[in-house]
PDB file of C-alpha atoms in Angstrom:
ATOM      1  CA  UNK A   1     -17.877  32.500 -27.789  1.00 42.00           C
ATOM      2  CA  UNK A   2     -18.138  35.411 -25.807  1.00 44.00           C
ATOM      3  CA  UNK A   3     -16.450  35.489 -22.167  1.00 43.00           C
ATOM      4  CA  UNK A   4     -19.194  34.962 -19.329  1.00 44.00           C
ATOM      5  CA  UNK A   5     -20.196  37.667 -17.041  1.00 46.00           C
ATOM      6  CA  UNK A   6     -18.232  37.819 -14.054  1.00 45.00           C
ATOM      7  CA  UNK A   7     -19.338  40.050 -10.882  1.00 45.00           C
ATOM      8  CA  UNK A   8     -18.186  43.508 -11.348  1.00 46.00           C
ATOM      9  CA  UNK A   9     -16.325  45.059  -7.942  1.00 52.00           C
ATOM     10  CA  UNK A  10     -19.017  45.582  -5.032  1.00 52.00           C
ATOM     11  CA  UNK A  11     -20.505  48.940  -5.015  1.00 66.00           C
ATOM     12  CA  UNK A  12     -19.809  50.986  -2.351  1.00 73.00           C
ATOM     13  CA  UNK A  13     -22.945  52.357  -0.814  1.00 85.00           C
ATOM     14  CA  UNK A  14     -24.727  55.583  -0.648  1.00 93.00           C
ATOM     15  CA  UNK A  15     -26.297  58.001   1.156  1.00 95.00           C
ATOM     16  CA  UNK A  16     -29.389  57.554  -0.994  1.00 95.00           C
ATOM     17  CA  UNK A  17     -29.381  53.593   0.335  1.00 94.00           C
ATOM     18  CA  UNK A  18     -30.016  55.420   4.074  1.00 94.00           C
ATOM     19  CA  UNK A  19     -33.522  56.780   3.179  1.00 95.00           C
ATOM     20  CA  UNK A  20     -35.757  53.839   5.272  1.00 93.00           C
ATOM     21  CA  UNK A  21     -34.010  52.430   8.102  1.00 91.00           C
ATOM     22  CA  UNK A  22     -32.730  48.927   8.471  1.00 86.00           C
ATOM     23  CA  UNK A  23     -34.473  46.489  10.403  1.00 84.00           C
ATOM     24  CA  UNK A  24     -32.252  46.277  13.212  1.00 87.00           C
ATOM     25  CA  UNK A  25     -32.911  49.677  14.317  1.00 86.00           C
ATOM     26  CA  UNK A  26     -36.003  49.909  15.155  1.00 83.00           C
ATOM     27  CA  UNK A  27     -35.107  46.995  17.158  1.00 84.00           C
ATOM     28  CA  UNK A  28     -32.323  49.162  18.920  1.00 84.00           C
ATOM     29  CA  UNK A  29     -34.500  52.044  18.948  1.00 85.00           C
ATOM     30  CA  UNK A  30     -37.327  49.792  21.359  1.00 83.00           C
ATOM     31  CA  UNK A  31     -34.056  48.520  23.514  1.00 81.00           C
ATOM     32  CA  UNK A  32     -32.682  52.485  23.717  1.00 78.00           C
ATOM     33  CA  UNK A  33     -32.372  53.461  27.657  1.00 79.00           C
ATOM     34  CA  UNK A  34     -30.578  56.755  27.057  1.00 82.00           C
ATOM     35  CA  UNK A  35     -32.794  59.330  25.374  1.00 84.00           C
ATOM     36  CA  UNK A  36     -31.571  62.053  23.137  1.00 89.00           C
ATOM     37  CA  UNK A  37     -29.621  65.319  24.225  1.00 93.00           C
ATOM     38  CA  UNK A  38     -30.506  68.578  23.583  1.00 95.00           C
ATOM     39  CA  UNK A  39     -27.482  70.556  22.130  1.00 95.00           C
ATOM     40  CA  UNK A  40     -27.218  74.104  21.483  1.00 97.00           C
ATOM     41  CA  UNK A  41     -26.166  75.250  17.924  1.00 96.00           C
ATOM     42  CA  UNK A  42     -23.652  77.947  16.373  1.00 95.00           C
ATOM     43  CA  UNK A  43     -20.702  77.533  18.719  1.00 94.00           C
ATOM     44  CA  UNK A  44     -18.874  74.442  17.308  1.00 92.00           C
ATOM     45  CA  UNK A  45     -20.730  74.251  14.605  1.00 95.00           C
ATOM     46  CA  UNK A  46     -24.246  75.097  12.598  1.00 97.00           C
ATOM     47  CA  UNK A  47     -27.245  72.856  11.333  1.00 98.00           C
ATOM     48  CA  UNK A  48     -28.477  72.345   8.084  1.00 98.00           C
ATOM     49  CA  UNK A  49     -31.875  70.894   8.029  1.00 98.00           C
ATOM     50  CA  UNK A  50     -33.107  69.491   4.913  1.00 97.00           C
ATOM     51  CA  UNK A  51     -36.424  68.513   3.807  1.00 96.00           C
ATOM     52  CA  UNK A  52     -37.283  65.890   3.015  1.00 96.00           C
ATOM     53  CA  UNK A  53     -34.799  63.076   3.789  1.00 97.00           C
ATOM     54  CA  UNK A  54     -34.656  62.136   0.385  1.00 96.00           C
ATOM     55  CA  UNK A  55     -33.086  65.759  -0.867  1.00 96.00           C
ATOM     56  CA  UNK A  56     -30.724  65.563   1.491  1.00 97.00           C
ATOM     57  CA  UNK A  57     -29.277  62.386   1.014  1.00 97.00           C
ATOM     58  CA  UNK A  58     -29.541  62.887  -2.701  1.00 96.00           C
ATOM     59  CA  UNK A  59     -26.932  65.933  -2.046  1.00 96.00           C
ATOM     60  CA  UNK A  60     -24.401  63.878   0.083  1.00 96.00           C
ATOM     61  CA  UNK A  61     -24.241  61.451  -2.515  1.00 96.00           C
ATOM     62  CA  UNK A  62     -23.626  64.415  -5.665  1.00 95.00           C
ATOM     63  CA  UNK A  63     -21.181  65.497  -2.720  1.00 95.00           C
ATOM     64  CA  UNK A  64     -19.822  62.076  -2.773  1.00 93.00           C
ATOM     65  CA  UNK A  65     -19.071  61.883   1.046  1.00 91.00           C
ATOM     66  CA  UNK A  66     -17.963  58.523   2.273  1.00 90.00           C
ATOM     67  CA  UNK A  67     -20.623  57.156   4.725  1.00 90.00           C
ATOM     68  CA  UNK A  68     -18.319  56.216   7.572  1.00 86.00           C
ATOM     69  CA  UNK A  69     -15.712  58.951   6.952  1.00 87.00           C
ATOM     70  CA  UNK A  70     -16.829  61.403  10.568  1.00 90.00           C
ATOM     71  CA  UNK A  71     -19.006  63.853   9.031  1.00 93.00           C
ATOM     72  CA  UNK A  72     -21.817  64.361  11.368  1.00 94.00           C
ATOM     73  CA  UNK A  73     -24.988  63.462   9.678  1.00 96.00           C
ATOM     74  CA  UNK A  74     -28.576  63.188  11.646  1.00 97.00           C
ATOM     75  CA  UNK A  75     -31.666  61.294  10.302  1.00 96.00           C
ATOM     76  CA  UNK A  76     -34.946  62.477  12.186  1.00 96.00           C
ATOM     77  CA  UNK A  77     -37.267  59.560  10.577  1.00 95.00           C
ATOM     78  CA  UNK A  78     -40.263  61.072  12.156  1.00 95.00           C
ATOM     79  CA  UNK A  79     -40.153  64.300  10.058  1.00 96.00           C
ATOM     80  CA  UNK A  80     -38.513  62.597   7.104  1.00 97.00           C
ATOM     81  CA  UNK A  81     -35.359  65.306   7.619  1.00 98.00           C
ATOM     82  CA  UNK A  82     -31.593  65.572   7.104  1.00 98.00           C
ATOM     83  CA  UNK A  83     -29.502  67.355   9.347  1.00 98.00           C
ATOM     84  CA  UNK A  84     -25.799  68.200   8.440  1.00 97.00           C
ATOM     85  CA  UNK A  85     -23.125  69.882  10.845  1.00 97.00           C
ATOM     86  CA  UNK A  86     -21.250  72.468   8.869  1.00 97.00           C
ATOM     87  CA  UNK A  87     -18.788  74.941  10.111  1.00 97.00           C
ATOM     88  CA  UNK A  88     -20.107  77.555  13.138  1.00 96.00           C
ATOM     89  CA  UNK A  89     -21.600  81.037  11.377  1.00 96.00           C
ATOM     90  CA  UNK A  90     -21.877  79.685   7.439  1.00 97.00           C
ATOM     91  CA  UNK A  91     -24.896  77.747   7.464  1.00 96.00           C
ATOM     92  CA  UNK A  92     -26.720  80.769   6.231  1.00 96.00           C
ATOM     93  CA  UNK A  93     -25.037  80.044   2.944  1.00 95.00           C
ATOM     94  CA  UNK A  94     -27.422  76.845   3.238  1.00 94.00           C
ATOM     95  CA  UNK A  95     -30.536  78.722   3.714  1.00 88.00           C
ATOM     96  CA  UNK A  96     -32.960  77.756   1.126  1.00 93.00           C
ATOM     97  CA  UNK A  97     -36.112  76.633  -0.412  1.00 93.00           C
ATOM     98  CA  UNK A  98     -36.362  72.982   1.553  1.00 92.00           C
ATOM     99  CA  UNK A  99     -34.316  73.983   4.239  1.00 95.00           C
ATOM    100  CA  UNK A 100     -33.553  75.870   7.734  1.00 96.00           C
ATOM    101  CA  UNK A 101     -30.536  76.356   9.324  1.00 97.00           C
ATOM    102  CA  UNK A 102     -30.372  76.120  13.179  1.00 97.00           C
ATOM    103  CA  UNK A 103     -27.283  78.460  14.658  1.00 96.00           C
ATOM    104  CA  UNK A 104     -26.730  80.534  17.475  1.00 96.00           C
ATOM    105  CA  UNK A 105     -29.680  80.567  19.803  1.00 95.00           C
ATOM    106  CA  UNK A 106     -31.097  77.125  18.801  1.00 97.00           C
ATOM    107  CA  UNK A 107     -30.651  73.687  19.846  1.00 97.00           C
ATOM    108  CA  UNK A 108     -30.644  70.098  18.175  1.00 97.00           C
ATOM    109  CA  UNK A 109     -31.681  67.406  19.745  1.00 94.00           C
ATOM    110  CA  UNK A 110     -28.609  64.391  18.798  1.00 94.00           C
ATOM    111  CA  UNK A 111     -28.304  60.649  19.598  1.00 92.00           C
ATOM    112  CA  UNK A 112     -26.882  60.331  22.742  1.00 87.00           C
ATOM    113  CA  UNK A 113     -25.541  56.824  21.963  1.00 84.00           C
ATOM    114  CA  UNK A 114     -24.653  54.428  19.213  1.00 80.00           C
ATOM    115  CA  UNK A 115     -28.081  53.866  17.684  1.00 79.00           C
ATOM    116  CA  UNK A 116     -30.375  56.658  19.050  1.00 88.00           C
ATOM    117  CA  UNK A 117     -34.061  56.972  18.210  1.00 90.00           C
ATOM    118  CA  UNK A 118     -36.431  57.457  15.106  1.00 91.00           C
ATOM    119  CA  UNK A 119     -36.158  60.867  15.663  1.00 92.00           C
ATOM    120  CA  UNK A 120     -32.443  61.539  16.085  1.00 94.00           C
ATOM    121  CA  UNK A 121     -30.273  58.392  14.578  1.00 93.00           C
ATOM    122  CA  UNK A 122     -26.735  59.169  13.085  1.00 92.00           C
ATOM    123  CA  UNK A 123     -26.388  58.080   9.910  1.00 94.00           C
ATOM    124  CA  UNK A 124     -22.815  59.040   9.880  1.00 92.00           C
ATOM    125  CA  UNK A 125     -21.181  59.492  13.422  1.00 89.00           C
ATOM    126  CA  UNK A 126     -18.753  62.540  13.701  1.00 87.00           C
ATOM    127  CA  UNK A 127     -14.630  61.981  13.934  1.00 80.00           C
ATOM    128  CA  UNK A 128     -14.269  61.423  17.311  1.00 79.00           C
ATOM    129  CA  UNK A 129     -11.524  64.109  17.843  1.00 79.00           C
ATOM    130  CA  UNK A 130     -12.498  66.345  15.325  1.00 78.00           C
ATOM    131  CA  UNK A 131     -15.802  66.495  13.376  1.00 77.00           C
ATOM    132  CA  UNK A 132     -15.355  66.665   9.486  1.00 91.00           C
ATOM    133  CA  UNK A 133     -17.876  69.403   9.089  1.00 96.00           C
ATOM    134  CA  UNK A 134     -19.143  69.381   5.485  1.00 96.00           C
ATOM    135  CA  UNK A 135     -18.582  72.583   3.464  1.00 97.00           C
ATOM    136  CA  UNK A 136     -21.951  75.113   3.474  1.00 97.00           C
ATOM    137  CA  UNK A 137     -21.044  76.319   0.119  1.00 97.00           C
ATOM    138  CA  UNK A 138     -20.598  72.960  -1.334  1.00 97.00           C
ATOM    139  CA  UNK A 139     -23.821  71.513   0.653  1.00 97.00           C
ATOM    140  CA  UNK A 140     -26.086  74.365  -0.823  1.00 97.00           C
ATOM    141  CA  UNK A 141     -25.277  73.690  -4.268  1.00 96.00           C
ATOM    142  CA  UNK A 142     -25.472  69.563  -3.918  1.00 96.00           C
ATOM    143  CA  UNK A 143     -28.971  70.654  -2.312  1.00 96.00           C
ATOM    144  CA  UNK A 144     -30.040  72.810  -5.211  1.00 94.00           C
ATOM    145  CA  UNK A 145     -29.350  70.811  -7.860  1.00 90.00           C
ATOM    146  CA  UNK A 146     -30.396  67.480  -5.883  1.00 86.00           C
ATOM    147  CA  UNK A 147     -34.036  69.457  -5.631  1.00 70.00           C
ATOM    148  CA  UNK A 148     -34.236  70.118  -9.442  1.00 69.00           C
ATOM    149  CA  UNK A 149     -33.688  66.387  -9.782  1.00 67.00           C
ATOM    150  CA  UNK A 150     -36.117  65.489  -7.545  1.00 65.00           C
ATOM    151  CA  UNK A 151     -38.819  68.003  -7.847  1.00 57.00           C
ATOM    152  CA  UNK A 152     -38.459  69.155  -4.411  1.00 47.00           C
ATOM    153  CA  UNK A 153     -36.799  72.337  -4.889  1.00 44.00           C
ATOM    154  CA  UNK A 154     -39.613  74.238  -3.364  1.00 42.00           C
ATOM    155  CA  UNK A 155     -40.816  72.365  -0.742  1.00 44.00           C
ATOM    156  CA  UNK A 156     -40.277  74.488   2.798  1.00 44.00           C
ATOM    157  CA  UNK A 157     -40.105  73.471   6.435  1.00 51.00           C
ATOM    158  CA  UNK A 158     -43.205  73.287   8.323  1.00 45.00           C
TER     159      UNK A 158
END
């Protein structure tokens, strides 16, 4: 007789499980008193921003970034967008088909608390000391093959 199925260890989850947002935050977003910041870009760091979510998050997990290990990851629900924090003057290495990179001269609008808004929620909150910024070179390719996969390769920014 053969042995019976037993649960197998608990997946650990994905970037790719971020893509709607749970029901609690929209809940936190109604509650939210403090309203997002402005930032400028391409002093501390660069942003990547990837369209649509579902690319994005489709290259974090071929990247195979813990969730709650400090890299600074945005969701902007409203446009359906990714953004990623990588290192100050190499997000051009990121500048593709599906994406645009916000440096020097721009700004980004971030959660300024915990939860945020539909437009600007973190998805993965950065180190507290020292953001893990995620590698450009490493980001583009997850991107590029993560579009090929999904048939989104092509789609650009509006």
């Amino acid at each position: 007789m053969p042995a019976p199925l037993l649960p197998g260890p608990r997946t650990a989850p994905r970037w790719s499980d971020l893509l709607t947002p749970d029901p609690l935050s929209g809940a936190h977003w109604a509650s939210c008193t403090r309203r997002p910041e402005l930032v400028a870009c391409g002093t501390a760091w660069d942003a990547v921003v990837i369209a649509p979510l579902e690319r994005g998050l489709a290259g974090l997990d071929r990247l195979g970034l813990p969730l709650q290990a400090g890299h600074p990851v945005i969701a902007d629900y409203v446009r359906h967008q990714l953004i990623v924090l990588v290192p100050a003057g190499t997000g051009h290495h990121c500048d593709i088909p599906g994406s645009r990179v916000l440096r020097d001269g721009t700004w980004l609008l971030i959660p300024a608390d915990t939860h945020g808004t539909a437009a600007a929620t973190w998805l993965s909150r950065p180190h507290p000391h020292t953001p893990r910024l995620i590698d450009a070179h490493r980001l583009r390719e997850a991107l590029l093959h993560a579009g090929s996969s999904l048939g989104t390769g092509t789609r650009s920014l509006e």
